[in-house]
Amino acid sequence: MSKRPSLKRTLGMTAISIGLTIASGVSFAKEVTIGYQGMFNPWKYAIDQELVEKETGVEIKWRKFDSGAKAISAIASGSVDLTVAGSSPIATAVSRGVELVWIMENIAEAEALVVRDGSGIKSPSDLKGKRIAVPFVSTTHYHMLFALKEFGLTEKDVKLVNMQPNAINAAWARGDIDGAFIWDPVLGSIKKDGSVLISSKELSSWGKPTFDGLIASKEFTSESPQFVAKLIKIIAETDEMYRQAGVTFSEDHPIAKSVNKVVGGEPEQVVEAMALYDFPTIPTQVSCQWLGCEMEGGAAKALLYTSEFLLQEKKINALQEDYSAFVNPAYANMALTLTN
């Protein structure tokens, strides 16, 4: 397990052994553009309550993306400074000058392949010839392809349709598709007249884990390390607020209300959906389980395994030599010192 960095406090400054500092009264960039997606997570409370703006004094331009592929295109073009994306699209983007700085959530059961009632799909073999919707180059696309392989099927056996979440919801309502591999709020909606054939939690246990992560352009992190650390601290605090609620978490909780406001969906669906995720603490984030330990770390391994599969499926052209080069725990370590 990676060790927590040594600290030295002098005249309002926190010096960190990794060579980055946060000084009292530090000034941030005037404007930062941050991308997010429609996952049900505590961070939506920070977005709704403008906590980043209030605690940093920075004007934040928030951009919502329907898929990780669109988020990756935006950060690659320089139109956003940081964004949330799934581990599969992140794996396709590591060579584009980005680094993973935080695990938003371990996906677990929050993504699943749901088949329509009456579709005739009772087992994996019944998927042959069926129309299954999935946002391409997403974590669900990656797990869909992995599931087909494990089921002894190929893309030629199933009619995979590239659809964004809102389009999936509409297509499901019209009866145009037989199934979909997707996340909430669409997941909760289609479960009402469908059943889960397999979830990402089970597929992860087969050796192909997935997560949602916060990535940033290396240019931005080099210029504004203090802002990244402060942002992570705010995200971690909203996660802790959710954990503290425990079994009392309900649709009336401020976080649930914010998630419902920012993302949509039914209020009671928010509570059920968030229970499917795991939101790692800062110490867990910087440990070998996720961002720490270089290539032995969970995040680096997940990016490698994802990339190996995507290469096999011809979704990428080559593997990178060292995926830990794109995983940086420094800012989470900085955020850890800010909580003391």
Short mmCIF file of C-alpha atoms in Angstrom, two decimals:
data_model
loop_
_atom_site.label_atom_id
_atom_site.label_comp_id
_atom_site.label_asym_id
_atom_site.label_seq_id
_atom_site.Cartn_x
_atom_site.Cartn_y
_atom_site.Cartn_z
CA MET A 1 0.00 0.00 0.00
CA SER A 2 1.29 3.47 -0.82
CA LYS A 3 2.40 5.56 2.13
CA ARG A 4 0.81 8.87 2.97
CA PRO A 5 3.23 11.70 2.10
CA SER A 6 5.15 13.50 4.84
CA LEU A 7 3.84 16.95 5.73
CA LYS A 8 5.41 20.23 6.82
CA ARG A 9 3.30 23.21 7.83
CA THR A 10 5.00 26.63 7.84
CA LEU A 11 3.40 30.11 7.80
CA GLY A 12 0.12 28.90 6.33
CA MET A 13 1.77 26.75 3.66
CA THR A 14 1.47 22.98 3.35
CA ALA A 15 4.59 21.53 1.75
CA ILE A 16 4.14 18.10 0.22
CA SER A 17 6.95 15.65 -0.47
CA ILE A 18 5.73 15.05 -4.01
CA GLY A 19 6.79 18.59 -4.85
CA LEU A 20 3.43 20.31 -5.10
CA THR A 21 2.26 23.01 -2.71
CA ILE A 22 -0.91 24.70 -1.64
CA ALA A 23 -0.39 28.08 -0.04
CA SER A 24 -2.85 30.11 1.95
CA GLY A 25 -4.48 32.76 -0.19
CA VAL A 26 -3.49 30.96 -3.40
CA SER A 27 -5.26 32.29 -6.49
CA PHE A 28 -6.91 29.92 -8.95
CA ALA A 29 -7.69 30.31 -12.62
CA LYS A 30 -10.50 32.77 -13.35
CA GLU A 31 -12.56 30.22 -15.24
CA VAL A 32 -12.56 26.42 -15.44
CA THR A 33 -14.72 24.19 -17.65
CA ILE A 34 -15.73 20.87 -16.11
CA GLY A 35 -17.62 18.07 -17.81
CA TYR A 36 -19.97 15.68 -16.04
CA GLN A 37 -22.36 12.88 -16.92
CA GLY A 38 -25.74 11.73 -15.68
CA MET A 39 -24.58 9.14 -13.15
CA PHE A 40 -26.30 9.25 -9.76
CA ASN A 41 -23.52 10.30 -7.40
CA PRO A 42 -23.03 12.70 -4.45
CA TRP A 43 -21.02 15.10 -6.62
CA LYS A 44 -24.28 16.36 -8.11
CA TYR A 45 -24.91 18.03 -4.74
CA ALA A 46 -21.70 20.03 -5.16
CA ILE A 47 -22.75 21.02 -8.68
CA ASP A 48 -26.27 22.01 -7.62
CA GLN A 49 -25.11 23.95 -4.56
CA GLU A 50 -22.21 25.59 -6.46
CA LEU A 51 -19.75 24.41 -3.81
CA VAL A 52 -16.76 24.55 -6.18
CA GLU A 53 -17.53 28.14 -7.10
CA LYS A 54 -18.04 29.14 -3.46
CA GLU A 55 -14.91 27.45 -2.11
CA THR A 56 -12.51 28.44 -4.89
CA GLY A 57 -13.92 31.74 -6.15
CA VAL A 58 -13.57 30.39 -9.69
CA GLU A 59 -16.26 30.73 -12.35
CA ILE A 60 -17.16 27.18 -13.40
CA LYS A 61 -18.66 26.35 -16.77
CA TRP A 62 -20.42 23.01 -16.39
CA ARG A 63 -20.93 20.85 -19.48
CA LYS A 64 -23.10 17.76 -19.40
CA PHE A 65 -22.21 14.86 -21.71
CA ASP A 66 -24.47 11.96 -22.63
CA SER A 67 -21.53 9.57 -23.01
CA GLY A 68 -17.87 9.16 -22.19
CA ALA A 69 -16.98 9.23 -25.88
CA LYS A 70 -18.31 12.79 -26.18
CA ALA A 71 -16.54 13.80 -22.96
CA ILE A 72 -13.25 12.43 -24.27
CA SER A 73 -13.63 14.31 -27.55
CA ALA A 74 -14.22 17.51 -25.61
CA ILE A 75 -11.16 17.20 -23.38
CA ALA A 76 -9.00 16.12 -26.33
CA SER A 77 -10.05 19.24 -28.23
CA GLY A 78 -9.33 21.46 -25.24
CA SER A 79 -12.93 22.59 -24.77
CA VAL A 80 -13.03 21.25 -21.19
CA ASP A 81 -10.29 21.22 -18.54
CA LEU A 82 -11.55 18.26 -16.53
CA THR A 83 -14.32 15.77 -17.13
CA VAL A 84 -15.91 12.60 -15.86
CA ALA A 85 -15.78 9.54 -18.11
CA GLY A 86 -15.95 5.78 -17.78
CA SER A 87 -12.84 3.61 -17.65
CA SER A 88 -13.37 2.33 -21.19
CA PRO A 89 -13.37 5.76 -22.90
CA ILE A 90 -10.54 6.83 -20.58
CA ALA A 91 -8.50 3.86 -21.84
CA THR A 92 -8.98 5.08 -25.40
CA ALA A 93 -7.79 8.58 -24.46
CA VAL A 94 -4.65 8.05 -22.39
CA SER A 95 -2.41 9.08 -25.28
CA ARG A 96 -4.24 12.41 -25.66
CA GLY A 97 -2.52 14.31 -22.86
CA VAL A 98 -4.87 13.42 -20.00
CA GLU A 99 -4.43 11.87 -16.57
CA LEU A 100 -6.78 10.12 -14.18
CA VAL A 101 -6.92 12.01 -10.88
CA TRP A 102 -9.92 10.55 -9.04
CA ILE A 103 -12.21 7.51 -9.05
CA MET A 104 -15.73 8.90 -9.01
CA GLU A 105 -17.27 5.51 -8.35
CA ASN A 106 -16.72 1.80 -8.63
CA ILE A 107 -19.58 0.95 -10.99
CA ALA A 108 -20.48 -2.45 -9.48
CA GLU A 109 -24.21 -3.11 -10.09
CA ALA A 110 -25.00 0.40 -11.33
CA GLU A 111 -24.67 -0.73 -14.96
CA ALA A 112 -26.46 -3.77 -16.28
CA LEU A 113 -27.73 -5.56 -19.36
CA VAL A 114 -31.53 -5.47 -19.16
CA VAL A 115 -33.71 -7.51 -21.51
CA ARG A 116 -37.29 -6.64 -22.28
CA ASP A 117 -40.13 -8.71 -20.89
CA GLY A 118 -41.58 -10.66 -23.80
CA SER A 119 -38.36 -10.45 -25.85
CA GLY A 120 -37.82 -14.18 -25.51
CA ILE A 121 -34.42 -13.66 -23.89
CA LYS A 122 -34.14 -15.96 -20.90
CA SER A 123 -30.47 -16.93 -21.18
CA PRO A 124 -27.34 -15.60 -22.94
CA SER A 125 -27.86 -17.90 -25.94
CA ASP A 126 -31.19 -16.17 -26.57
CA LEU A 127 -29.35 -12.95 -27.43
CA LYS A 128 -28.70 -14.24 -30.96
CA GLY A 129 -30.39 -12.04 -33.53
CA LYS A 130 -31.68 -9.57 -30.93
CA ARG A 131 -31.30 -5.79 -31.03
CA ILE A 132 -29.28 -4.61 -28.04
CA ALA A 133 -28.65 -0.90 -27.53
CA VAL A 134 -25.49 0.46 -25.92
CA PRO A 135 -23.55 3.75 -26.11
CA PHE A 136 -20.43 2.83 -28.08
CA VAL A 137 -16.97 3.37 -26.53
CA SER A 138 -18.52 3.41 -23.04
CA THR A 139 -17.99 1.17 -20.04
CA THR A 140 -21.22 -0.65 -20.89
CA HIS A 141 -20.03 -1.17 -24.48
CA TYR A 142 -16.80 -2.67 -23.16
CA HIS A 143 -18.68 -4.94 -20.78
CA MET A 144 -21.19 -5.86 -23.48
CA LEU A 145 -18.38 -7.05 -25.75
CA PHE A 146 -16.72 -8.88 -22.86
CA ALA A 147 -20.02 -10.54 -21.93
CA LEU A 148 -20.59 -11.72 -25.50
CA LYS A 149 -17.13 -13.26 -25.54
CA GLU A 150 -17.75 -15.05 -22.25
CA PHE A 151 -21.14 -16.23 -23.54
CA GLY A 152 -19.48 -17.75 -26.60
CA LEU A 153 -21.05 -15.16 -28.92
CA THR A 154 -19.68 -12.45 -31.22
CA GLU A 155 -20.88 -9.04 -32.41
CA LYS A 156 -22.12 -10.78 -35.56
CA ASP A 157 -24.49 -12.90 -33.49
CA VAL A 158 -26.16 -9.88 -31.90
CA LYS A 159 -27.40 -6.65 -33.45
CA LEU A 160 -25.60 -4.05 -31.34
CA VAL A 161 -27.07 -0.58 -31.83
CA ASN A 162 -25.13 2.57 -30.89
CA MET A 163 -27.52 4.73 -28.85
CA GLN A 164 -27.14 7.47 -26.26
CA PRO A 165 -29.09 7.08 -22.97
CA ASN A 166 -32.05 9.29 -23.91
CA ALA A 167 -32.38 7.54 -27.26
CA ILE A 168 -32.34 4.16 -25.50
CA ASN A 169 -35.19 5.24 -23.26
CA ALA A 170 -37.26 6.35 -26.25
CA ALA A 171 -36.43 3.23 -28.30
CA TRP A 172 -37.38 1.03 -25.36
CA ALA A 173 -40.73 2.80 -25.01
CA ARG A 174 -41.43 2.24 -28.71
CA GLY A 175 -40.42 -1.43 -28.54
CA ASP A 176 -37.61 -0.93 -31.07
CA ILE A 177 -34.97 -2.79 -29.03
CA ASP A 178 -34.88 -6.08 -27.15
CA GLY A 179 -32.37 -5.04 -24.53
CA ALA A 180 -29.88 -2.41 -23.43
CA PHE A 181 -26.67 -2.25 -21.41
CA ILE A 182 -26.93 1.10 -19.64
CA TRP A 183 -26.76 3.11 -16.39
CA ASP A 184 -29.28 5.16 -14.40
CA PRO A 185 -31.61 6.92 -14.73
CA VAL A 186 -32.39 4.92 -17.89
CA LEU A 187 -31.44 1.67 -16.18
CA GLY A 188 -34.08 2.12 -13.48
CA SER A 189 -36.66 3.09 -16.07
CA ILE A 190 -36.26 0.04 -18.32
CA LYS A 191 -36.09 -2.35 -15.36
CA LYS A 192 -39.80 -1.67 -14.82
CA ASP A 193 -40.69 -3.95 -17.73
CA GLY A 194 -37.44 -5.84 -18.11
CA SER A 195 -35.03 -8.01 -16.16
CA VAL A 196 -31.28 -7.93 -15.57
CA LEU A 197 -29.46 -10.61 -17.55
CA ILE A 198 -26.06 -9.67 -16.11
CA SER A 199 -24.55 -6.70 -14.26
CA SER A 200 -21.16 -5.02 -14.39
CA LYS A 201 -20.48 -6.28 -10.86
CA GLU A 202 -20.55 -9.87 -12.07
CA LEU A 203 -18.50 -9.08 -15.16
CA SER A 204 -15.96 -7.23 -13.00
CA SER A 205 -15.62 -10.34 -10.84
CA TRP A 206 -14.68 -12.22 -14.01
CA GLY A 207 -11.57 -10.03 -14.28
CA LYS A 208 -12.68 -6.93 -16.17
CA PRO A 209 -13.51 -4.18 -13.62
CA THR A 210 -14.95 -0.83 -14.65
CA PHE A 211 -15.17 2.56 -12.97
CA ASP A 212 -16.06 6.17 -13.61
CA GLY A 213 -13.15 8.56 -13.21
CA LEU A 214 -12.30 12.23 -13.20
CA ILE A 215 -9.66 13.03 -15.79
CA ALA A 216 -7.87 16.29 -16.46
CA SER A 217 -5.64 17.61 -19.19
CA LYS A 218 -2.00 17.46 -18.11
CA GLU A 219 -1.60 21.03 -19.25
CA PHE A 220 -4.31 22.12 -16.81
CA THR A 221 -3.02 20.06 -13.87
CA SER A 222 0.50 21.40 -14.33
CA GLU A 223 -0.82 24.96 -14.25
CA SER A 224 -3.48 24.53 -11.54
CA PRO A 225 -2.58 21.64 -9.19
CA GLN A 226 -4.11 23.49 -6.24
CA PHE A 227 -7.48 23.77 -7.96
CA VAL A 228 -7.53 20.04 -8.79
CA ALA A 229 -6.76 19.17 -5.16
CA LYS A 230 -9.48 21.52 -3.92
CA LEU A 231 -12.00 20.05 -6.36
CA ILE A 232 -11.16 16.52 -5.20
CA LYS A 233 -11.55 17.59 -1.57
CA ILE A 234 -15.05 18.90 -2.33
CA ILE A 235 -16.02 15.69 -4.15
CA ALA A 236 -14.67 13.59 -1.25
CA GLU A 237 -16.66 15.64 1.25
CA THR A 238 -19.92 15.11 -0.62
CA ASP A 239 -19.16 11.38 -0.81
CA GLU A 240 -18.60 11.36 2.96
CA MET A 241 -21.84 13.24 3.49
CA TYR A 242 -23.61 10.45 1.60
CA ARG A 243 -21.81 7.71 3.56
CA GLN A 244 -22.69 9.36 6.87
CA ALA A 245 -26.38 9.25 5.96
CA GLY A 246 -26.18 5.46 5.77
CA VAL A 247 -29.52 3.68 6.03
CA THR A 248 -31.27 7.00 6.71
CA PHE A 249 -30.54 8.21 3.17
CA SER A 250 -33.86 8.95 1.51
CA GLU A 251 -35.37 10.92 -1.33
CA ASP A 252 -35.72 13.86 1.07
CA HIS A 253 -31.97 14.05 1.75
CA PRO A 254 -30.30 17.18 0.25
CA ILE A 255 -28.00 15.01 -1.89
CA ALA A 256 -30.91 13.02 -3.31
CA LYS A 257 -32.77 16.23 -4.10
CA SER A 258 -29.72 17.66 -5.89
CA VAL A 259 -29.16 14.47 -7.89
CA ASN A 260 -32.79 14.49 -8.93
CA LYS A 261 -32.56 18.17 -9.92
CA VAL A 262 -29.32 17.86 -11.92
CA VAL A 263 -29.86 14.44 -13.50
CA GLY A 264 -33.60 13.80 -13.46
CA GLY A 265 -35.41 10.54 -12.86
CA GLU A 266 -37.80 9.58 -10.10
CA PRO A 267 -36.82 10.68 -6.56
CA GLU A 268 -37.10 7.17 -5.14
CA GLN A 269 -35.00 5.86 -8.04
CA VAL A 270 -32.08 8.04 -6.90
CA VAL A 271 -31.88 6.26 -3.55
CA GLU A 272 -31.98 2.80 -5.11
CA ALA A 273 -29.49 3.66 -7.86
CA MET A 274 -26.87 5.25 -5.59
CA ALA A 275 -26.87 2.15 -3.40
CA LEU A 276 -25.53 0.19 -6.39
CA TYR A 277 -22.28 2.22 -6.51
CA ASP A 278 -19.24 2.29 -4.27
CA PHE A 279 -17.64 5.70 -3.63
CA PRO A 280 -14.03 5.22 -2.42
CA THR A 281 -12.60 7.43 0.34
CA ILE A 282 -9.39 9.44 -0.21
CA PRO A 283 -7.20 6.92 1.71
CA THR A 284 -8.66 4.14 -0.44
CA GLN A 285 -8.14 6.21 -3.58
CA VAL A 286 -4.41 6.72 -2.97
CA SER A 287 -3.87 3.09 -1.93
CA CYS A 288 -2.96 0.20 -4.21
CA GLN A 289 -6.66 -0.50 -4.61
CA TRP A 290 -7.01 2.45 -6.97
CA LEU A 291 -4.60 5.29 -7.82
CA GLY A 292 -1.50 4.24 -5.89
CA CYS A 293 1.27 1.67 -6.46
CA GLU A 294 1.92 2.56 -10.09
CA MET A 295 1.32 -0.46 -12.38
CA GLU A 296 0.33 -2.61 -9.41
CA GLY A 297 -2.51 -0.21 -8.64
CA GLY A 298 -6.10 -1.08 -9.41
CA ALA A 299 -6.75 1.84 -11.76
CA ALA A 300 -3.64 1.24 -13.87
CA LYS A 301 -4.43 -2.47 -14.11
CA ALA A 302 -8.04 -1.75 -15.08
CA LEU A 303 -6.89 0.60 -17.85
CA LEU A 304 -4.43 -2.03 -19.09
CA TYR A 305 -6.99 -4.85 -19.07
CA THR A 306 -9.56 -2.63 -20.75
CA SER A 307 -7.04 -1.59 -23.41
CA GLU A 308 -5.99 -5.19 -24.06
CA PHE A 309 -9.61 -6.10 -24.67
CA LEU A 310 -10.26 -3.05 -26.83
CA LEU A 311 -7.17 -3.86 -28.90
CA GLN A 312 -8.38 -7.41 -29.38
CA GLU A 313 -11.73 -6.04 -30.52
CA LYS A 314 -9.90 -3.56 -32.81
CA LYS A 315 -11.34 -0.56 -31.00
CA ILE A 316 -7.83 0.89 -30.46
CA ASN A 317 -4.65 0.54 -32.53
CA ALA A 318 -1.99 -0.15 -29.91
CA LEU A 319 -1.23 -0.55 -26.20
CA GLN A 320 0.72 1.95 -24.10
CA GLU A 321 3.92 0.84 -22.39
CA ASP A 322 2.96 1.95 -18.89
CA TYR A 323 -0.61 2.82 -17.92
CA SER A 324 0.46 4.12 -14.51
CA ALA A 325 1.91 7.11 -16.39
CA PHE A 326 -1.70 8.23 -16.90
CA VAL A 327 -2.78 7.72 -13.27
CA ASN A 328 -1.78 10.46 -10.83
CA PRO A 329 -2.56 10.15 -7.08
CA ALA A 330 -0.71 13.40 -6.26
CA TYR A 331 -3.82 15.59 -6.22
CA ALA A 332 -5.77 13.16 -4.02
CA ASN A 333 -2.79 13.13 -1.65
CA MET A 334 -2.90 16.93 -1.63
CA ALA A 335 -6.63 16.84 -0.95
CA LEU A 336 -5.99 14.46 1.93
CA THR A 337 -3.78 17.05 3.63
CA LEU A 338 -6.48 19.68 3.19
CA THR A 339 -8.94 17.61 5.24
CA ASN A 340 -6.68 17.73 8.31
#
